[in-house]
Coordinates of C-alpha atoms in Angstrom, one line a residue:
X1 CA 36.6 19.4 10.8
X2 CA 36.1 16.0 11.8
X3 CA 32.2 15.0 10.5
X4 CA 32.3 11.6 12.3
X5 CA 30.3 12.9 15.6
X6 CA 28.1 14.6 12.7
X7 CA 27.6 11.4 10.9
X8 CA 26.7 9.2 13.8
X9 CA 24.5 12.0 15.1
X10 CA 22.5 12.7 11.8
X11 CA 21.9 8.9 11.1
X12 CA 20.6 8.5 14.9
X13 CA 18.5 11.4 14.0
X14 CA 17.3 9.9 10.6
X15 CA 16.7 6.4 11.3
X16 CA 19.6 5.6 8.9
X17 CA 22.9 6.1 7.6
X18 CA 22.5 5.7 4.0
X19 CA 20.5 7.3 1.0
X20 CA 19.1 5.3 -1.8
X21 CA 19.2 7.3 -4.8
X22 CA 18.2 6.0 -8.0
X23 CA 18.7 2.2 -6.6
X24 CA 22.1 3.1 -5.7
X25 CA 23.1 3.6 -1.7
X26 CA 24.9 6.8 -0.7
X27 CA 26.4 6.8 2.6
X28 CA 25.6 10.2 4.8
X29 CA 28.9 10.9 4.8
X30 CA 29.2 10.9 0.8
X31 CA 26.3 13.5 1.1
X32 CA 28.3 15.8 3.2
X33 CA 30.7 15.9 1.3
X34 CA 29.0 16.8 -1.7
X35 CA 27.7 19.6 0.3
X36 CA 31.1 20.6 2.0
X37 CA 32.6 21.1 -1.8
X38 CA 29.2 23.5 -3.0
X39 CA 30.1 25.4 0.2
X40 CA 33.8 25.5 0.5
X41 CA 34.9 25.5 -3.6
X42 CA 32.4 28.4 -4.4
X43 CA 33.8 31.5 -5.9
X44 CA 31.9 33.3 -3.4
X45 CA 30.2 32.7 0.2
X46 CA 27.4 33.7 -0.6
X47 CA 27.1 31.2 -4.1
X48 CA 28.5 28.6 -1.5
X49 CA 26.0 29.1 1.0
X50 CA 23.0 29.4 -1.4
X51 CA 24.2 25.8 -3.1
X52 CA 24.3 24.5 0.5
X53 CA 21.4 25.6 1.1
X54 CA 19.5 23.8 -2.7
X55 CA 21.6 20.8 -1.1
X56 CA 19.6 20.1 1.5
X57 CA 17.1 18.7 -0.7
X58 CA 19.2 15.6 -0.9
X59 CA 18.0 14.6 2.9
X60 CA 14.5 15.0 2.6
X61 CA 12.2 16.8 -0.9
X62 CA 10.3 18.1 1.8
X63 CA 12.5 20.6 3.4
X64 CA 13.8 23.4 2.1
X65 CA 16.2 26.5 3.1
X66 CA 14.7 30.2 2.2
X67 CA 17.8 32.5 1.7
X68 CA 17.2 35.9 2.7
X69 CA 19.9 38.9 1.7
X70 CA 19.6 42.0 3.2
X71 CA 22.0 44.8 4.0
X72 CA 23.0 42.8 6.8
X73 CA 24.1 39.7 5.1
X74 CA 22.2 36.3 4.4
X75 CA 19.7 34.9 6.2
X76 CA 18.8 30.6 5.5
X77 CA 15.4 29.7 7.8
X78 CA 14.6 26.4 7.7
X79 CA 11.0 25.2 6.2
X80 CA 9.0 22.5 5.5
X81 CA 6.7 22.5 2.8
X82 CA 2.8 21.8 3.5
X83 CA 3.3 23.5 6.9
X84 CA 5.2 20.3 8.3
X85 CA 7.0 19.8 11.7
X86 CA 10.5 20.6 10.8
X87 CA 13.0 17.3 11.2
X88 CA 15.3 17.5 14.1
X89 CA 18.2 16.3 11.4
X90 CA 17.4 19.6 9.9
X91 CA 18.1 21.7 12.6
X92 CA 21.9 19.3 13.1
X93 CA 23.1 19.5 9.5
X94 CA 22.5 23.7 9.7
X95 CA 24.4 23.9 12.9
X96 CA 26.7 21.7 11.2
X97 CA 26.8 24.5 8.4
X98 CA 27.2 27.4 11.5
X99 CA 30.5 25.1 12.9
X100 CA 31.9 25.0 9.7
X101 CA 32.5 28.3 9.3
X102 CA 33.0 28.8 12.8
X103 CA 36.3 26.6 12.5
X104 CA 37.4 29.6 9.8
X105 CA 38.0 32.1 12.4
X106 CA 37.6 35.0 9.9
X107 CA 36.8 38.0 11.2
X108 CA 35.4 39.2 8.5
X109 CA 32.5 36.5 8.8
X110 CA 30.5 36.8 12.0
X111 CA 27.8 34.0 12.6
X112 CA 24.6 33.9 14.6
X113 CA 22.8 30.5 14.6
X114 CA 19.1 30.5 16.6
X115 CA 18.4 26.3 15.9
X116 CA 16.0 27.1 12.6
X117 CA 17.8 30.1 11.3
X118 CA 21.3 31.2 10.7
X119 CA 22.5 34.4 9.9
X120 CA 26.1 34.7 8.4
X121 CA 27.4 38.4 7.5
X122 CA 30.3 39.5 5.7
X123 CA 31.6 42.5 4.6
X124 CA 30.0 42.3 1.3
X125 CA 29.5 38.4 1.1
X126 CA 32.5 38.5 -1.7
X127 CA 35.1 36.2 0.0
X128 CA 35.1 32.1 -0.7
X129 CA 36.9 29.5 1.9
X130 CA 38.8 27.4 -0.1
X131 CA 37.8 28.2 -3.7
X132 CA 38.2 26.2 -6.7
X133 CA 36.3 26.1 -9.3
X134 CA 36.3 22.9 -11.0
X135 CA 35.8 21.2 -7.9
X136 CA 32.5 23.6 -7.2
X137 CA 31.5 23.0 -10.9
X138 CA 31.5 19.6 -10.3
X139 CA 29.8 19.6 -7.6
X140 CA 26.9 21.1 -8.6
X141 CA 27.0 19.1 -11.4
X142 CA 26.8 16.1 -9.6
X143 CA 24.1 17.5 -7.2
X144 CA 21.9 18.5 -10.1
X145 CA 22.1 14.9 -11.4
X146 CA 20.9 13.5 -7.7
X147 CA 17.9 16.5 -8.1
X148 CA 16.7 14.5 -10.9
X149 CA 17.0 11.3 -9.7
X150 CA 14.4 9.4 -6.9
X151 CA 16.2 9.9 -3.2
X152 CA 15.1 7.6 -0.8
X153 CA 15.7 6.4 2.8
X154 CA 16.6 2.9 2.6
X155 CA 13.8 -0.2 3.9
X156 CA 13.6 -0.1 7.2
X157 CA 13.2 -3.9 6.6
X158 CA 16.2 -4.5 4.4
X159 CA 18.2 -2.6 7.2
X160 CA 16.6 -5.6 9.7
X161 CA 17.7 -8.2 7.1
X162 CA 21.1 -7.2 6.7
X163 CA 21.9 -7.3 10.4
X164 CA 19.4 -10.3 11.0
X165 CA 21.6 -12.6 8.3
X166 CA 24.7 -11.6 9.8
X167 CA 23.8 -12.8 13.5
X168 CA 21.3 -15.8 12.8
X169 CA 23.3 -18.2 14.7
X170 CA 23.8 -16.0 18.0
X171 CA 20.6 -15.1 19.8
X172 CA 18.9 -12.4 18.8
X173 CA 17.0 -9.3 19.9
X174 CA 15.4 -6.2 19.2
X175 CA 17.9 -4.1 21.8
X176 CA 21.1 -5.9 20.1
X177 CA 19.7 -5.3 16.5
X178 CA 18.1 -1.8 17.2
X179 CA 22.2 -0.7 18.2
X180 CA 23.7 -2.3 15.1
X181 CA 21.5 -0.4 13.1
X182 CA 21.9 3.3 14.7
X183 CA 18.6 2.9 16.0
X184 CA 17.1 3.1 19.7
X185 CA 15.1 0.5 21.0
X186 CA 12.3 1.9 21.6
X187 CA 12.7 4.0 17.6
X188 CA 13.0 0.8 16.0
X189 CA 9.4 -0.8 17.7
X190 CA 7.6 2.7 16.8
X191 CA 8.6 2.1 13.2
X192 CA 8.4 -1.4 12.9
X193 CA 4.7 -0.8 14.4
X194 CA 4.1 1.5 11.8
X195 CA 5.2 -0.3 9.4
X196 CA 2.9 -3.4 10.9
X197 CA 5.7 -5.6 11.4
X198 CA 6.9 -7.9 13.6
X199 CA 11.0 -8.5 14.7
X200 CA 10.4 -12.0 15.9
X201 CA 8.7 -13.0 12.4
X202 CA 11.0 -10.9 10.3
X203 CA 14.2 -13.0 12.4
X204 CA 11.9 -16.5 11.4
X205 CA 11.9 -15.4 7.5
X206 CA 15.5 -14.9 7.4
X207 CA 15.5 -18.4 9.6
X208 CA 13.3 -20.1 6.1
X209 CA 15.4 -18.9 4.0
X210 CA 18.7 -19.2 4.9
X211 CA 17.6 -22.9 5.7
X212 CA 16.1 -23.5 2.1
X213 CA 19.4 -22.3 0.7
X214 CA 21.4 -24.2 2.5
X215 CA 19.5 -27.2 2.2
X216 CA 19.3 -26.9 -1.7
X217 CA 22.7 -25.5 -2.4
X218 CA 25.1 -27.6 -0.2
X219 CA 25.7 -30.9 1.2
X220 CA 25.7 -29.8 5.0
X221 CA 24.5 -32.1 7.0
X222 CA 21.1 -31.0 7.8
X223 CA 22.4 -30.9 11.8
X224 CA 24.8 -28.6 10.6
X225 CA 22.4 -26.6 9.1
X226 CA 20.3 -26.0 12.4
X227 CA 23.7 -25.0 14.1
X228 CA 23.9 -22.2 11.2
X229 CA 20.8 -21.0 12.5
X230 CA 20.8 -21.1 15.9
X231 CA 19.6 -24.5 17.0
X232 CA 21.5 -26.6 19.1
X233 CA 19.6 -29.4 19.0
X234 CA 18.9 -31.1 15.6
X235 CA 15.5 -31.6 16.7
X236 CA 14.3 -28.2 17.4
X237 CA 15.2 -27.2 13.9
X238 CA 13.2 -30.1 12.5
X239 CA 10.4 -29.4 14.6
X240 CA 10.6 -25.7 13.4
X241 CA 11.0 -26.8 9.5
X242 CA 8.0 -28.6 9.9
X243 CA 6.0 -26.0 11.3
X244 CA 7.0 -23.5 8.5
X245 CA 6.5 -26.3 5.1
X246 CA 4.2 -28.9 5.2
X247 CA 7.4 -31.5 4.7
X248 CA 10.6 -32.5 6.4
X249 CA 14.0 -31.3 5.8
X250 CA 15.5 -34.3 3.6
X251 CA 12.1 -34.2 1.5
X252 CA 13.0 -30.7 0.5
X253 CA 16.8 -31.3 -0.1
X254 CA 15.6 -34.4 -2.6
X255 CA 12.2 -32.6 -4.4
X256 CA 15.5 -29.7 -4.8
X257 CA 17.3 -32.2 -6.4
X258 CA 14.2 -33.5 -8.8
X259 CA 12.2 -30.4 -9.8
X260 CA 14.8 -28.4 -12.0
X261 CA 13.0 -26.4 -14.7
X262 CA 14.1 -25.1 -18.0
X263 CA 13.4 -21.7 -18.9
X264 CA 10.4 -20.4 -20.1
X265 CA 9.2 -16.6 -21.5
X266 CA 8.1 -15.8 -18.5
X267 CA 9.3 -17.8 -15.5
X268 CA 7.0 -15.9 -12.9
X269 CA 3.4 -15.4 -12.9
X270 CA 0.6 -14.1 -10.6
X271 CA -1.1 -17.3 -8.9
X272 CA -3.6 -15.1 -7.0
X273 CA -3.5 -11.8 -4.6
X274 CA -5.5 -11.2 -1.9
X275 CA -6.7 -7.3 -1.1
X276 CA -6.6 -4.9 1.7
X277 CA -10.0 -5.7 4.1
X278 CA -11.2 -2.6 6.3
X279 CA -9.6 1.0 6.5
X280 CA -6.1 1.7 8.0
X281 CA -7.8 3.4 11.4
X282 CA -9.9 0.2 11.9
X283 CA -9.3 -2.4 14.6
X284 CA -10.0 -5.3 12.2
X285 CA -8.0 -5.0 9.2
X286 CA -6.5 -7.6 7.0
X287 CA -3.4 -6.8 4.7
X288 CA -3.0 -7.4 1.7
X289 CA -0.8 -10.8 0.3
X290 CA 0.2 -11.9 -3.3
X291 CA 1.2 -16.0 -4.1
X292 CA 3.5 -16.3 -7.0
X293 CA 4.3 -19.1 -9.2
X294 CA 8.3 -19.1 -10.1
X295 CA 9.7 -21.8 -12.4
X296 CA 12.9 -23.7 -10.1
X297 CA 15.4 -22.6 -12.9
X298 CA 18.3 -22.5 -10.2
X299 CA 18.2 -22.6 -6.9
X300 CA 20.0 -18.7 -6.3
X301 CA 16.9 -16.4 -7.0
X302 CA 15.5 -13.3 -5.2
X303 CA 11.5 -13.1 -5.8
X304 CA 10.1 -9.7 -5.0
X305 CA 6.2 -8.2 -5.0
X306 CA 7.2 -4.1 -6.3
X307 CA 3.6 -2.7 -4.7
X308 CA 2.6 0.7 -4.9
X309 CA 2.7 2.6 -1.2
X310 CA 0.6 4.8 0.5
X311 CA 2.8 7.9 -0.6
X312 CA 2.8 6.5 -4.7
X313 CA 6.3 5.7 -4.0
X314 CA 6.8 2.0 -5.6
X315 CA 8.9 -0.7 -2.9
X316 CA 10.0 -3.7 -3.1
X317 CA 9.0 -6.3 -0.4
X318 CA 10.4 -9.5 -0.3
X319 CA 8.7 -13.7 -1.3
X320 CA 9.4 -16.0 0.0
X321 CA 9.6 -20.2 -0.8
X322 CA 5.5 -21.7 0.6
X323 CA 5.3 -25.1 -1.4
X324 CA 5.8 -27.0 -4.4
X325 CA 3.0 -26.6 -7.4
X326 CA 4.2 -28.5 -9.7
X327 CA 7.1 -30.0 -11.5
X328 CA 9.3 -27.5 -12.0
X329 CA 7.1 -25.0 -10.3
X330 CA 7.6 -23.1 -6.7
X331 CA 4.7 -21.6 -5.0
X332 CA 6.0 -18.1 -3.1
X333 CA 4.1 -15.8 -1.1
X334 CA 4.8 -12.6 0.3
X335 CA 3.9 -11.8 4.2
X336 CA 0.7 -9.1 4.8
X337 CA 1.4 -6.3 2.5
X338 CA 0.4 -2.6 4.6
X339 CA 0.7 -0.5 1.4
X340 CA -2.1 1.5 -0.1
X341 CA -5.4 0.4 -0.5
X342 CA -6.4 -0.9 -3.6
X343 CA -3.7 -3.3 -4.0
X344 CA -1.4 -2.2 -7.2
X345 CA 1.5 -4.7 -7.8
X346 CA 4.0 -5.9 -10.5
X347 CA 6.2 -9.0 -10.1
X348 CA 10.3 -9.3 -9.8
X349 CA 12.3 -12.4 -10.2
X350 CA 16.1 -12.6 -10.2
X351 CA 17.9 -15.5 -11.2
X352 CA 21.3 -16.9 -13.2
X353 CA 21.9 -12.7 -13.6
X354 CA 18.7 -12.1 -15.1
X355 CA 15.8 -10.1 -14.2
X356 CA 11.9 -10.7 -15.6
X357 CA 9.4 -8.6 -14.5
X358 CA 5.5 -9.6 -15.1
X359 CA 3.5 -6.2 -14.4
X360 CA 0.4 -8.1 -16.0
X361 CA 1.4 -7.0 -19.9
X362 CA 2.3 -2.8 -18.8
X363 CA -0.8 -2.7 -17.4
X364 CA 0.3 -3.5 -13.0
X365 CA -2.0 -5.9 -11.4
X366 CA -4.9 -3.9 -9.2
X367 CA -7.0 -6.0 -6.4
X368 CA -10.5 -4.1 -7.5
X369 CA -12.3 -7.0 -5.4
X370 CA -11.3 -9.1 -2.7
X371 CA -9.3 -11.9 -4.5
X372 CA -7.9 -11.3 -7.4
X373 CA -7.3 -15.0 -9.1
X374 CA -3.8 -15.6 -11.9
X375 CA -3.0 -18.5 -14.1
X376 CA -5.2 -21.3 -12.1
X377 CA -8.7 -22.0 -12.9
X378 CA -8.9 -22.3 -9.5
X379 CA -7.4 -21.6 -5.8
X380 CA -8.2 -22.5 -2.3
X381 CA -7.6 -19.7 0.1
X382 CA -9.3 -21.6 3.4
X383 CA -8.6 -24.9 3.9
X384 CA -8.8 -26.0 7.9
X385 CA -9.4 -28.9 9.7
X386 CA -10.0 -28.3 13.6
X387 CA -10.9 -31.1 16.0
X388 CA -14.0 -30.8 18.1
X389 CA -14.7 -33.2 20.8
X390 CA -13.9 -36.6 19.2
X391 CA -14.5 -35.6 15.1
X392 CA -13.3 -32.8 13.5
X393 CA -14.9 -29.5 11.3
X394 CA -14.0 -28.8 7.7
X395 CA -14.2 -25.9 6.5
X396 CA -13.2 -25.1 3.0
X397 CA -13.2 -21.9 0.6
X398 CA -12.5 -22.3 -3.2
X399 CA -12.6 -19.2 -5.5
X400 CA -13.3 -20.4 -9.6
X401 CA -12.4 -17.9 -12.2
X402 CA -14.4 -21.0 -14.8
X403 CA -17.6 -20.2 -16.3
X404 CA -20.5 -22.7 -16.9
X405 CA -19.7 -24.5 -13.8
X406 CA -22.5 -26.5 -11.7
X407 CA -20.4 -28.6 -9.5
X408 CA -17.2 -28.7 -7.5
X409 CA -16.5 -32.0 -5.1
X410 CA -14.0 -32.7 -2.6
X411 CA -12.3 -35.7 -2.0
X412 CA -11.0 -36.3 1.3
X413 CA -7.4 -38.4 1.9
X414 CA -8.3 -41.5 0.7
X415 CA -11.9 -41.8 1.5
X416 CA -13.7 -42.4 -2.2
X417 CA -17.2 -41.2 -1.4
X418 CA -16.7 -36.7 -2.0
X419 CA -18.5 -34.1 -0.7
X420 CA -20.2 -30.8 -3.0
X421 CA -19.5 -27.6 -2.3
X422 CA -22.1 -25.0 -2.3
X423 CA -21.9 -22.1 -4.3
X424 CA -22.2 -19.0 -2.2
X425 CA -21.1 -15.5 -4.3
X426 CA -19.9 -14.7 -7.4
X427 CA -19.2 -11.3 -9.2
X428 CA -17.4 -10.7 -12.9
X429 CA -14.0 -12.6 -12.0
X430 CA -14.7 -15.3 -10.2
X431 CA -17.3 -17.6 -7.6
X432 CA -17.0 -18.7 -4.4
X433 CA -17.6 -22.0 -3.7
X434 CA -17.7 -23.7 0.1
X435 CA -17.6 -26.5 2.5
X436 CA -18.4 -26.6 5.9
X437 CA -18.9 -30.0 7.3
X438 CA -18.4 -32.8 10.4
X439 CA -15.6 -35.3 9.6
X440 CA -15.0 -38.3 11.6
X441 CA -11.6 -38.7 10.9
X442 CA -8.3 -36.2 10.4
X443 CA -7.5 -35.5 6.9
X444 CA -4.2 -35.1 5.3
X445 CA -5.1 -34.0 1.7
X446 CA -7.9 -32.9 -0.6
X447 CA -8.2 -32.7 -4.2
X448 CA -10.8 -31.2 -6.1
X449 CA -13.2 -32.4 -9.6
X450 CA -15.2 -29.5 -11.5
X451 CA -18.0 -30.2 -13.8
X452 CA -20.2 -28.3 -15.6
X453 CA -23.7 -28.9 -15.9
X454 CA -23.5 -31.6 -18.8
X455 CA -21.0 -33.8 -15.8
X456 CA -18.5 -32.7 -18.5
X457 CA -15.5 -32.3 -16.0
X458 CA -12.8 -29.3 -16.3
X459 CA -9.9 -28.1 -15.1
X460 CA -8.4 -31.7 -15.8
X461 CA -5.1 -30.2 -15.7
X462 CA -5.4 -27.8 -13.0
X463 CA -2.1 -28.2 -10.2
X464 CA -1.6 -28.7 -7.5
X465 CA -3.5 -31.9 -7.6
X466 CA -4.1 -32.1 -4.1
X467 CA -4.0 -29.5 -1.3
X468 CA -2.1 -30.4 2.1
X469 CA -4.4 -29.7 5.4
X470 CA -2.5 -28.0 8.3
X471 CA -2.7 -30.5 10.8
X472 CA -4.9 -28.8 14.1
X473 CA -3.3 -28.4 17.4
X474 CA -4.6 -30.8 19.5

C-alpha cells in the first residue's frame, strides 16, 4: 500500500511531518511504519489491532483507542481524554488502519469503518497478515521505548527557520513559506498568532544572524554579504545593519576580530530578565525577555533561553547577538517570550562542541517581580531620547540590585556637568532609579557614577561603561 498520499495528508492535518521524541526527529512515515509491523507481524489480528491501537499514542498522549470485543469481533472508538474534540489526524490514520486491511481482500475479515469507530470481524479473530514474530517483538519493543520517552511536535518556529535560512536571498513570504512547510496559509498565521509571532520579524532574525556569521566568519566582502541576504543594493543592507546594532558593518567585522575570549567555568550568565506584565486575555500585555552575557569563545555558537511553557513542557527559544559588554563579552537577548506566567528559565550555550548550561545553581531562574537583575550591580532597561520641538526629552530607567546607595548621576556624551536620578521604588532585589528631563542637545551616550551616602562611589567596575542612545526619528 503506497502511504505517500497518507503521509502528505496526515502532516497537512498535523501541522507537521516530523515527531520529536526524546530530542531526536522521527519522520511520520518512520511512525507508520512502526505501526504497520505491530499490526501486520502479530501472531494474531486481534494482538495486531490492539498494538495498533496502544500506537496511536505516539501522535498525540491525548488520544487514545478503546478496544471493544464482543461476539461480533472488535470494536476501536476513538477518544480523547478530558472530553477533548477529537483531531481530524485521528480519524485519517484509523481509516488508514480500515484500507489496510481492506487491501487484504480476506473474506474472512469484513470491515465497517463509521469516521470515529471501526469495527473489524473475523471468524474468531485468530488469523495474522503477514506474521512474524521477531519483527512484531521488536516492534513493540521499540514502541514501548518511544512510550517512555517525551513525544513532541516539532517548533513551529524552528520549522519557519529551517525554510527561512534556505531562501534568505530570494524574496520571501508567508504563502511561499506556509507551502514548503505542509502548512496552509491561512494555518500558518492562526498559529503563528497563537504563538504571538510575527513572519516578517522571524525572516529579519534569520536576516541578523546569518549577517553576523558571515561577517565574523569570512572575508566576503560585506557587498557580498547583502547579496546573501537579499539586498541588491549595498546600501540597503547597511542601512538595515544599522537599524538592528548600534554600529556599522566593518565595526563589527574588526570588534570580531579584537574581542576573543578564553574560556571560563561558566561562559554564560543571566544579565537580567524581564517578566510577563498583564494576563494572557488582556489587551495590554508585555512578554516576557531574558539578556544574556556569553563570553566570545568562537564565533560558531547557538545561545538558547529553555523556559518553561504554559503546558509545563520545557522549549527552547532561540538569542540572539544585541551588543558588545565588554572585552570578551557579548550581550544576547531573546525576542518577547509568550510562555507561562511567572517567568521560569535556565540558560543554553553551544560552542567548539560543548554545551554549558546555567539553570542558576539547579535551582531555574523564576521572575517573582518584574525585573529580575544577574551578574551587574546594575542595568538600564529605558534609555530614550525623543526630540520635541527644537530640544529633546530624556527619559531614563535604571534598576540597582546595591544596597546603601544615595546617589546615581548621569553623564551625558561629553557634557561634564551630570544630572541625579531620583529614586522612585524599591522592593527586596532591587531600586528603581529615574530620569526624566529637557535636553538641549541630541545625546549619543551615557554612563553612570553610584555613591553611597559617605560620596564613597561603587560599582567602579560595573560594564558596559557607557550606554548607546537610540537615535530618535526625526
Amino acid at each position: 500500500m503506497n502511504q505517500a498520499p497518507v503521509i502528505s495528508a496526515l502532516a497537512k492535518k498535523l501541522g507537521h511531518s516530523h515527531l520529536q521524541v526524546a530530542g531526536e526527529y522521527w519522520h511520520l512515515a518512520d511512525v507508520l511504519c512502526l505501526q504497520s509491523m505491530l499490526l501486520l507481524h502479530a501472531p494474531s489480528l486481534k494482538e495486531g489491532l490492539v498494538w495498533w491501537s496502544k500506537s496511536l499514542s505516539l501522535f498525540d498522549r491525548s488520544v487514545y483507542v478503546e478496544v471493544s470485543d464482543d461476539k461480533q469481533g472488535l470494536t476501536l472508538s476513538l477518544q480523547t481524554r478530558d472530553s477533548q474534540v477529537l483531531p481530524a489526524w485521528s480519524e485519517l490514520l484509523l481509516d488508514n488502519l480500515y484500507q489496510q486491511l481492506q487491501q487484504f481482500n480476506n473474506p474472512l475479515i469484513t470491515c465497517h469503518f463509521s469516521g470515529t469507530s471501526l469495527q473489524v470481524a473475523a471468524k474468531g479473530l485468530p488469523l495474522s497478515l503477514q506474521a512474524k514474530s521477531a519483527s512484531h517483538s521488536f516492534a513493540k519493543k521499540v514502541y514501548s521505548l518511544l512510550l517512555h520517552q517525551s513525544i513532541e511536535s516539532p517548533d513551529l518556529q524552528l520549522q519557519l527557520k529551517r525554510s527561512i535560512q534556505r531562501s534568505l536571498d530570494k524574496p520571501l513570504n508567508l504563502e511561499l513559506v506556509a507551502k514548503k512547510i505542509g502548512l496552509s496559509t491561512r494555518t500558518l498565521q492562526r498559529r503563528l498568532a497563537e504563538k504571538q509571532l510575527h513572519f516578517s520579524q522571524l525572516v529579519e532574525d534569520e536576516k541578523k544572524t546569518l549577517a553576523l556569521n558571515l561577517l565574523a566568519d569570512t572575508q566576503l566582502p560585506i557587498s557580498s554579504i547583502g547579496l546573501r541576504l537579499g539586498y541588491d543594493d549595498p546600501s540597503n543592507f547597511h542601512r538595515s545593519f544599522r537599524r538592528w546594532f548600534k554600529f556599522t558593518p566593518s565595526f563589527y567585522r574588526q570588534r570580531c576580530v579584537q574581542n576573543r575570549s578564553q574560556l571560563r567555568a561558566q561562559p554564560v550568565r543571566l544579565h537580567y530578565a524581564r517578566g510577563p506584565i498583564g494576563e494572557a486575555e488582556e489587551l495590554h500585555t508585555q512578554e516576557g525577555q531574558v539578556w544574556l552575557e556569553v563570553d566570545n569563545i568562537a564565533f560558531e555558537k547557538v545561545v538558547t533561553v529553555e523556559c518553561k511553557d504554559r503546558d509545563g513542557i520545557w522549549r527552547h527559544y532561540p538569542a540572539f547577538f544585541a551588543d558588545f559588554l565588554s572585552d570578551g563579552t557579548e550581550l544576547w537577548s531573546t525576542a518577547n517570550l509568550p510562555v507561562a506566567h511567572p517567568l521560569c528559565f535556565r540558560l543554553r550555550y553551544e560552542v567548539d562542541g560543548e554545551s554549558y548550561v546555567d539553570d542558576n545553581q539547579q535551582r531555574d531562574y523564576l521572575v517573582s517581580e518584574r525585573l529580575l537583575l544577574g551578574t551587574p550591580a546594575y542595568i538600564v532597561p529605558t534609555l530614550s531620547i525623543i526630540k520635541t520641538g527644537f530640544a529633546y526629552q530624556l527619559f531614563i530607567e535604571l534598576a540597582c540590585q546595591l544596597v546603601q546607595v544615595s546617589k546615581i548621576l548621569c553623564y551625558l556624551g561629553e557634557h561634564s556637568q551630570p544630572l541625579a536620578l531620583q529614586q522612585v521604588s524599591s522592593n527586596k532585589q532591587y531600586s528603581i532609579w529615574t530620569l526624566s528631563s529637557p535636553f538641549p542637545a541630541l545625546a549619543e551616550h551615557c554612563r553612570f557614577r553610584v555613591f553611597d551616602q559617605h560620596d564613597n562611589e561603587l560599582a567602579e567596575q560595573h560594564y558596559p561603561q557607557r550606554y548607546q542612545f537610540v537615535p530618535p526619528l526625526l
